[in-house]
């Protein structure tokens, strides 16, 4: 009996262990799958991790023979801290953080030394009081500055480091000559750390925020094009045979929330030296303009998408025949124009075919409006719903037109910039191309309405 | 002649100085205006700066009599670094950063000590090689983990501190007993710094991320309501006398890009202890759900807004008379429902009047659809454009309905949570109210279409 229960206990224990092991095994597999997915989504992430490891190991071995926490109070530790904190994914982010840190350290060090020097002349009673007032005032002011939108966008990290360094220097209990020696040691260590971080970031398979932004905006434009193509095919059933993948069609949704990412990349790109196709003073701000227009277009698509998602709305065959051809043409030609523009943007070359696609789409949209204006609706709600859809489609096309114009402008600016830096072009040409581009955009509804008035 | 030119020079110099002084004066005034604006926009920013100053001064004076960079290698510096780095605007952000820092430091310290201890048994040749391999592997792995979406959202800062601390401990050139002494000193200093930062953050006019999120979402709902009210009045000219401010109407646009802010606040709120109206386990995630629905609604409004912005589109009086009453009623009742819900959300009380407003709006929307279905459009483009508008309005109303439902759900969850913590309610009631709330939402177009089919 006792042996039996013992056996049961052992069996239970075995079962429990087995279940635990199985659970652990499942968790490990899930973790591994996750890790593989993160790497597959963007293989540069793996490279980045290896690069950071390399940077830290390099700076570590550099200091291996001069043990940390030795000599002048742990100066060499700052080289490691600098590498870990400054090393970011893209070159622009690394340079931005590095410059912020270096400049803030220098300024704060100087002011902190000044505060320390001035208060050191006062007596034992006044010294802590004066120092306290200085620390309070300067810390609070610098902290308040972090709320200024312009400073926050570019120098938030610098202000943090300023507060940190200022207090560290002002509070140090050293004599003046010691402080200068310490400052020199620390600065040298920070420079070594920053140099190693920046060098590895730039020279070992660099990731350029500028190139990323360029790619990101171009991909977004392409996704908008894919949606229009898919919408034309799926909704109006242009060619039932060749369906586009549902997942690809929905990719435009990432455009809706692209603002933050674009802003961050555009900020980082301004810190980067010329690289690849991108010369000094590349018009990075224009990308944000295109981004805003893309989002406006995506908002339109959100409404169109409602029509796509509900199976109940099916056009009666009669109506379908009446408008199908024109609607599909507007969708397909707009989509082709967007895709051509995305390609032109990618290569920074003047778009070859986009113009003609836009012309065809524009002509067809005009025809659609005339067709709508001449048709008689006898209280048919399906027809009303279709009209809504068609007018939304025309609105979307106007958005597409604006995007095409602003990419045109960007490409001309970028090419002019390149040409100017090769000193081949006179500045008058710049003005001309800018005017030409900016004279094209129109307001969405203005177009639609001006044609209604005709 | 020479004297004359000298006089001219002095005059020039005076003029130059004057111009410079004037420019400087103008810049100073601009800076002052900016500073005043930043403070006026959110007076808590001024309080935050003063609080940070207080925290740093407190920790500084605490250590004034024990000079920095003394004894065991600059340990007391970590109290100041901790305060500066951990002290954030809201309690949740401060606690989140503080916890991340504390836990990461402990884990990294232990692993770093282990690495140091194990490699110290190897010879002079193998020691740096083994240490290098360990540092490389662990740094690269931790850096790779920062790309995991779940870890990035919650523990990004912790992983950074882990890499930092691990390397600092593993590379220290101390003997084992010294390392433990150092670790203890540093930990004590970090705890003092963190304690001062958290205490001042919580007890001196605290800013709660949870309360901010609550207010933010409620204000967004209110802004959506204001737009609908303004749209009804301005577009359909309900009561020409009382116009709503144009600026207020456009406030809904801030909803379009609210995602990032909501996510950050919701993350911070989860770190906060119960405060004010918010009990433990307040349903913070539900706010993000409401936020998503609000953005969907704002996308609809973007299209409606196109109609508002173009002066060319003016409804002919005849059509206006036909639909005016119903359209205005849908707008006004939806707006009232949203505002009632925003108020209910603010006070976390069951909404009293929202239901009846929604009922009226729903009935009117049904009437509008019937009216549209029975009217005859004889190729009148203005009529077609109006139909589009009215159908968009009905779609917007469906969005509003969904928002109202999800706020209802949030309020019941929050009240149930409060009640449960007072042990007054049984868990069965929770299920009931959840079911009731989730059974209400419908899909925008499904509603519209099911009525079309009738």
mmCIF file of C-alpha atoms in Angstrom, chain A residues 30-31 34-40 44-46 48-57 59-61 64-65 67-70 73-74 77-78 80-82 84-85 87-89 97 124 127-129 131-133 135-136 139-141 143-150 160 163-164 167-169 171-174 182 186 253 256-257 259-261 295-296 299-300 302-303 306-307 309-310 312-313 369 372-382 384-385 387-389 391-392 395 443-446 449-450 452, chain B residues 30-31 34-40 44-46 48-57 59-61 64-65 67-70 73-74 77-78 80-82 84-85 87-89 97 124 127-129 131-133 135-136 139-141 143-150 160 163-164 167-169 171-174 182 186 253 256-257 259-261 295-296 299-300 302-303 306-307 309-310 312-313 369 372-382 384-385 387-389 391-392 395 443-446 449-450 452:
data_model
loop_
_atom_site.group_PDB
_atom_site.id
_atom_site.type_symbol
_atom_site.label_atom_id
_atom_site.label_comp_id
_atom_site.label_asym_id
_atom_site.label_seq_id
_atom_site.Cartn_x
_atom_site.Cartn_y
_atom_site.Cartn_z
ATOM 1 C CA UNK A 30 8.209 30.492 -29.301
ATOM 2 C CA UNK A 31 11.107 32.714 -28.202
ATOM 3 C CA UNK A 34 10.087 35.516 -32.267
ATOM 4 C CA UNK A 35 13.821 36.130 -32.509
ATOM 5 C CA UNK A 36 13.910 34.748 -36.058
ATOM 6 C CA UNK A 37 10.954 36.939 -37.041
ATOM 7 C CA UNK A 38 12.592 40.100 -35.648
ATOM 8 C CA UNK A 39 15.727 39.304 -37.652
ATOM 9 C CA UNK A 40 13.837 38.389 -40.817
ATOM 10 C CA UNK A 44 20.090 44.982 -40.308
ATOM 11 C CA UNK A 45 18.956 44.497 -36.713
ATOM 12 C CA UNK A 46 21.243 41.482 -36.402
ATOM 13 C CA UNK A 48 23.405 46.337 -35.500
ATOM 14 C CA UNK A 49 23.619 44.045 -32.475
ATOM 15 C CA UNK A 50 26.888 42.554 -33.705
ATOM 16 C CA UNK A 51 28.219 46.061 -34.345
ATOM 17 C CA UNK A 52 27.360 47.201 -30.828
ATOM 18 C CA UNK A 53 29.075 44.107 -29.426
ATOM 19 C CA UNK A 54 32.126 44.921 -31.522
ATOM 20 C CA UNK A 55 32.191 48.552 -30.368
ATOM 21 C CA UNK A 56 31.937 47.624 -26.688
ATOM 22 C CA UNK A 57 34.536 44.876 -26.963
ATOM 23 C CA UNK A 59 36.628 49.953 -26.186
ATOM 24 C CA UNK A 60 36.847 47.359 -23.394
ATOM 25 C CA UNK A 61 40.039 45.775 -24.636
ATOM 26 C CA UNK A 64 41.807 46.287 -20.342
ATOM 27 C CA UNK A 65 45.378 47.034 -19.486
ATOM 28 C CA UNK A 67 41.936 48.833 -15.047
ATOM 29 C CA UNK A 68 38.789 50.864 -14.389
ATOM 30 C CA UNK A 69 38.191 52.706 -11.110
ATOM 31 C CA UNK A 70 41.866 53.482 -10.880
ATOM 32 C CA UNK A 73 38.369 58.412 -10.133
ATOM 33 C CA UNK A 74 36.905 56.190 -12.762
ATOM 34 C CA UNK A 77 34.378 54.237 -17.329
ATOM 35 C CA UNK A 78 33.073 57.169 -19.384
ATOM 36 C CA UNK A 80 32.228 52.611 -22.100
ATOM 37 C CA UNK A 81 29.204 54.639 -20.987
ATOM 38 C CA UNK A 82 29.586 56.840 -24.065
ATOM 39 C CA UNK A 84 26.665 52.171 -24.929
ATOM 40 C CA UNK A 85 24.568 55.317 -24.765
ATOM 41 C CA UNK A 87 25.538 53.895 -30.349
ATOM 42 C CA UNK A 88 22.198 53.981 -32.180
ATOM 43 C CA UNK A 89 20.680 52.125 -35.117
ATOM 44 C CA UNK A 97 23.315 61.930 -29.908
ATOM 45 C CA UNK A 124 32.050 78.080 4.874
ATOM 46 C CA UNK A 127 29.409 78.368 0.068
ATOM 47 C CA UNK A 128 26.682 75.686 0.319
ATOM 48 C CA UNK A 129 23.883 78.292 0.218
ATOM 49 C CA UNK A 131 26.004 76.693 -4.587
ATOM 50 C CA UNK A 132 22.537 75.391 -3.745
ATOM 51 C CA UNK A 133 20.864 78.468 -5.254
ATOM 52 C CA UNK A 135 22.283 74.463 -8.809
ATOM 53 C CA UNK A 136 18.574 74.981 -8.224
ATOM 54 C CA UNK A 139 18.811 72.903 -13.221
ATOM 55 C CA UNK A 140 15.242 74.230 -13.159
ATOM 56 C CA UNK A 141 15.883 76.572 -16.113
ATOM 57 C CA UNK A 143 14.689 71.481 -17.360
ATOM 58 C CA UNK A 144 12.114 74.114 -18.393
ATOM 59 C CA UNK A 145 13.928 74.590 -21.710
ATOM 60 C CA UNK A 146 13.232 70.918 -22.502
ATOM 61 C CA UNK A 147 9.570 71.868 -22.956
ATOM 62 C CA UNK A 148 10.302 74.316 -25.804
ATOM 63 C CA UNK A 149 9.070 72.456 -28.903
ATOM 64 C CA UNK A 150 12.055 73.453 -31.064
ATOM 65 C CA UNK A 160 19.624 66.269 -20.108
ATOM 66 C CA UNK A 163 21.957 69.187 -16.284
ATOM 67 C CA UNK A 164 23.884 66.020 -15.422
ATOM 68 C CA UNK A 167 25.790 69.279 -11.317
ATOM 69 C CA UNK A 168 28.602 66.755 -11.354
ATOM 70 C CA UNK A 169 31.233 69.428 -11.949
ATOM 71 C CA UNK A 171 29.465 69.597 -6.774
ATOM 72 C CA UNK A 172 32.886 68.022 -7.081
ATOM 73 C CA UNK A 173 34.900 68.409 -3.915
ATOM 74 C CA UNK A 174 38.206 68.887 -5.736
ATOM 75 C CA UNK A 182 39.844 65.388 -14.154
ATOM 76 C CA UNK A 186 37.150 62.504 -18.760
ATOM 77 C CA UNK A 253 -2.986 51.427 -43.562
ATOM 78 C CA UNK A 256 -2.117 56.449 -41.513
ATOM 79 C CA UNK A 257 0.280 56.421 -38.554
ATOM 80 C CA UNK A 259 3.988 60.726 -39.033
ATOM 81 C CA UNK A 260 6.132 60.020 -35.962
ATOM 82 C CA UNK A 261 8.474 57.712 -37.851
ATOM 83 C CA UNK A 295 -1.743 60.553 -45.119
ATOM 84 C CA UNK A 296 -4.530 62.745 -46.556
ATOM 85 C CA UNK A 299 -7.757 58.981 -45.020
ATOM 86 C CA UNK A 300 -9.749 58.940 -48.301
ATOM 87 C CA UNK A 302 -10.103 54.495 -45.294
ATOM 88 C CA UNK A 303 -13.575 55.446 -46.455
ATOM 89 C CA UNK A 306 -15.379 50.452 -46.024
ATOM 90 C CA UNK A 307 -16.987 49.692 -49.372
ATOM 91 C CA UNK A 309 -14.927 45.280 -46.719
ATOM 92 C CA UNK A 310 -18.687 44.830 -46.818
ATOM 93 C CA UNK A 312 -23.379 43.277 -48.869
ATOM 94 C CA UNK A 313 -22.582 46.158 -51.175
ATOM 95 C CA UNK A 369 -18.464 63.374 -63.781
ATOM 96 C CA UNK A 372 -22.993 61.092 -63.424
ATOM 97 C CA UNK A 373 -24.431 64.489 -64.306
ATOM 98 C CA UNK A 374 -26.417 63.041 -67.222
ATOM 99 C CA UNK A 375 -27.826 60.000 -65.458
ATOM 100 C CA UNK A 376 -31.248 59.834 -63.845
ATOM 101 C CA UNK A 377 -31.583 58.274 -60.411
ATOM 102 C CA UNK A 378 -35.092 57.217 -59.584
ATOM 103 C CA UNK A 379 -34.737 56.758 -55.870
ATOM 104 C CA UNK A 380 -32.387 53.834 -56.232
ATOM 105 C CA UNK A 381 -30.338 53.695 -53.022
ATOM 106 C CA UNK A 382 -27.781 51.417 -54.624
ATOM 107 C CA UNK A 384 -26.848 56.779 -54.540
ATOM 108 C CA UNK A 385 -24.287 54.668 -52.740
ATOM 109 C CA UNK A 387 -22.395 57.882 -56.667
ATOM 110 C CA UNK A 388 -20.841 58.458 -53.268
ATOM 111 C CA UNK A 389 -18.222 55.916 -54.090
ATOM 112 C CA UNK A 391 -17.119 60.946 -56.037
ATOM 113 C CA UNK A 392 -14.820 59.618 -53.307
ATOM 114 C CA UNK A 395 -11.447 62.994 -54.517
ATOM 115 C CA UNK A 443 -7.312 71.712 -53.941
ATOM 116 C CA UNK A 444 -9.161 68.424 -54.014
ATOM 117 C CA UNK A 445 -12.672 69.710 -54.106
ATOM 118 C CA UNK A 446 -11.812 72.792 -56.102
ATOM 119 C CA UNK A 449 -16.370 71.638 -58.177
ATOM 120 C CA UNK A 450 -14.904 73.730 -60.959
ATOM 121 C CA UNK A 452 -19.355 70.734 -61.778
ATOM 122 C CA UNK B 30 10.680 86.672 -28.545
ATOM 123 C CA UNK B 31 12.393 84.203 -26.199
ATOM 124 C CA UNK B 34 8.019 81.716 -26.103
ATOM 125 C CA UNK B 35 8.828 80.878 -22.500
ATOM 126 C CA UNK B 36 5.560 82.437 -21.322
ATOM 127 C CA UNK B 37 3.614 80.500 -23.974
ATOM 128 C CA UNK B 38 5.193 77.168 -22.967
ATOM 129 C CA UNK B 39 4.222 77.852 -19.343
ATOM 130 C CA UNK B 40 0.723 79.064 -20.198
ATOM 131 C CA UNK B 44 2.508 72.015 -14.714
ATOM 132 C CA UNK B 45 5.657 72.396 -16.796
ATOM 133 C CA UNK B 46 6.828 75.231 -14.551
ATOM 134 C CA UNK B 48 7.952 70.189 -12.978
ATOM 135 C CA UNK B 49 11.070 72.313 -13.521
ATOM 136 C CA UNK B 50 10.914 73.640 -9.961
ATOM 137 C CA UNK B 51 10.436 70.085 -8.675
ATOM 138 C CA UNK B 52 13.478 68.814 -10.576
ATOM 139 C CA UNK B 53 15.523 71.723 -9.178
ATOM 140 C CA UNK B 54 14.330 70.802 -5.688
ATOM 141 C CA UNK B 55 15.191 67.107 -6.153
ATOM 142 C CA UNK B 56 18.696 67.851 -7.420
ATOM 143 C CA UNK B 57 19.369 70.427 -4.703
ATOM 144 C CA UNK B 59 20.339 65.170 -3.207
ATOM 145 C CA UNK B 60 23.254 67.604 -3.643
ATOM 146 C CA UNK B 61 23.073 69.012 -0.140
ATOM 147 C CA UNK B 64 27.629 68.146 0.288
ATOM 148 C CA UNK B 65 29.409 67.100 3.431
ATOM 149 C CA UNK B 67 32.538 65.279 -1.189
ATOM 150 C CA UNK B 68 32.145 63.485 -4.506
ATOM 151 C CA UNK B 69 34.944 61.469 -6.086
ATOM 152 C CA UNK B 70 36.122 60.364 -2.673
ATOM 153 C CA UNK B 73 35.556 55.700 -6.489
ATOM 154 C CA UNK B 74 32.807 58.179 -7.055
ATOM 155 C CA UNK B 77 27.853 60.586 -8.092
ATOM 156 C CA UNK B 78 25.292 57.869 -8.899
ATOM 157 C CA UNK B 80 22.811 62.599 -8.689
ATOM 158 C CA UNK B 81 22.869 60.749 -12.015
ATOM 159 C CA UNK B 82 19.880 58.694 -10.889
ATOM 160 C CA UNK B 84 18.572 63.592 -13.192
ATOM 161 C CA UNK B 85 17.897 60.594 -15.416
ATOM 162 C CA UNK B 87 12.959 62.238 -12.805
ATOM 163 C CA UNK B 88 10.245 62.480 -15.465
ATOM 164 C CA UNK B 89 7.149 64.592 -15.989
ATOM 165 C CA UNK B 97 12.183 54.361 -15.478
ATOM 166 C CA UNK B 124 46.753 35.821 -18.004
ATOM 167 C CA UNK B 127 41.384 35.935 -19.130
ATOM 168 C CA UNK B 128 41.052 38.819 -21.665
ATOM 169 C CA UNK B 129 39.965 36.439 -24.440
ATOM 170 C CA UNK B 131 36.097 38.139 -20.959
ATOM 171 C CA UNK B 132 35.998 39.635 -24.460
ATOM 172 C CA UNK B 133 33.869 36.766 -25.779
ATOM 173 C CA UNK B 135 31.159 40.837 -23.200
ATOM 174 C CA UNK B 136 30.626 40.555 -26.945
ATOM 175 C CA UNK B 139 26.063 42.878 -25.180
ATOM 176 C CA UNK B 140 25.034 41.811 -28.678
ATOM 177 C CA UNK B 141 22.216 39.591 -27.345
ATOM 178 C CA UNK B 143 21.039 44.817 -27.860
ATOM 179 C CA UNK B 144 19.150 42.428 -30.170
ATOM 180 C CA UNK B 145 16.457 41.991 -27.514
ATOM 181 C CA UNK B 146 15.765 45.731 -27.746
ATOM 182 C CA UNK B 147 14.207 45.074 -31.165
ATOM 183 C CA UNK B 148 11.537 42.712 -29.794
ATOM 184 C CA UNK B 149 8.364 44.810 -29.977
ATOM 185 C CA UNK B 150 7.058 43.706 -26.553
ATOM 186 C CA UNK B 160 20.186 49.794 -22.055
ATOM 187 C CA UNK B 163 24.282 46.521 -21.090
ATOM 188 C CA UNK B 164 25.879 49.495 -19.326
ATOM 189 C CA UNK B 167 30.087 45.895 -18.840
ATOM 190 C CA UNK B 168 31.046 48.223 -16.016
ATOM 191 C CA UNK B 169 31.016 45.404 -13.464
ATOM 192 C CA UNK B 171 35.467 45.077 -16.640
ATOM 193 C CA UNK B 172 36.238 46.396 -13.189
ATOM 194 C CA UNK B 173 39.799 45.670 -12.176
ATOM 195 C CA UNK B 174 38.980 45.062 -8.529
ATOM 196 C CA UNK B 182 31.600 48.888 -4.375
ATOM 197 C CA UNK B 186 26.632 52.194 -5.496
ATOM 198 C CA UNK B 253 -7.696 67.241 -36.184
ATOM 199 C CA UNK B 256 -5.812 62.101 -36.184
ATOM 200 C CA UNK B 257 -2.292 61.839 -34.744
ATOM 201 C CA UNK B 259 -1.969 57.317 -31.278
ATOM 202 C CA UNK B 260 1.635 57.736 -30.078
ATOM 203 C CA UNK B 261 0.645 59.984 -27.174
ATOM 204 C CA UNK B 295 -9.406 58.153 -34.984
ATOM 205 C CA UNK B 296 -11.719 56.211 -37.334
ATOM 206 C CA UNK B 299 -10.952 60.114 -40.682
ATOM 207 C CA UNK B 300 -14.639 60.430 -41.621
ATOM 208 C CA UNK B 302 -11.591 64.768 -42.624
ATOM 209 C CA UNK B 303 -13.767 64.091 -45.650
ATOM 210 C CA UNK B 306 -13.563 69.144 -47.230
ATOM 211 C CA UNK B 307 -17.177 70.168 -47.744
ATOM 212 C CA UNK B 309 -13.770 74.308 -46.365
ATOM 213 C CA UNK B 310 -14.900 74.987 -49.911
ATOM 214 C CA UNK B 312 -18.064 76.923 -53.754
ATOM 215 C CA UNK B 313 -20.268 74.126 -52.443
ATOM 216 C CA UNK B 369 -32.245 57.275 -45.617
ATOM 217 C CA UNK B 372 -33.079 59.805 -49.929
ATOM 218 C CA UNK B 373 -34.560 56.565 -51.210
ATOM 219 C CA UNK B 374 -37.808 58.253 -52.175
ATOM 220 C CA UNK B 375 -36.363 61.308 -53.900
ATOM 221 C CA UNK B 376 -35.795 61.639 -57.627
ATOM 222 C CA UNK B 377 -32.511 63.072 -58.862
ATOM 223 C CA UNK B 378 -32.685 64.339 -62.392
ATOM 224 C CA UNK B 379 -28.985 64.580 -63.173
ATOM 225 C CA UNK B 380 -28.461 67.351 -60.674
ATOM 226 C CA UNK B 381 -24.799 67.219 -59.667
ATOM 227 C CA UNK B 382 -25.437 69.361 -56.618
ATOM 228 C CA UNK B 384 -25.400 63.974 -56.037
ATOM 229 C CA UNK B 385 -22.803 65.837 -54.011
ATOM 230 C CA UNK B 387 -26.227 62.691 -51.202
ATOM 231 C CA UNK B 388 -22.558 61.858 -50.751
ATOM 232 C CA UNK B 389 -22.431 64.253 -47.854
ATOM 233 C CA UNK B 391 -24.292 59.259 -46.511
ATOM 234 C CA UNK B 392 -20.953 60.309 -45.023
ATOM 235 C CA UNK B 395 -21.356 56.776 -41.603
ATOM 236 C CA UNK B 443 -20.217 47.801 -38.207
ATOM 237 C CA UNK B 444 -20.624 51.190 -39.814
ATOM 238 C CA UNK B 445 -21.760 50.119 -43.203
ATOM 239 C CA UNK B 446 -23.616 47.079 -42.002
ATOM 240 C CA UNK B 449 -26.840 48.584 -45.662
ATOM 241 C CA UNK B 450 -29.249 46.521 -43.593
ATOM 242 C CA UNK B 452 -31.071 49.825 -47.441
#
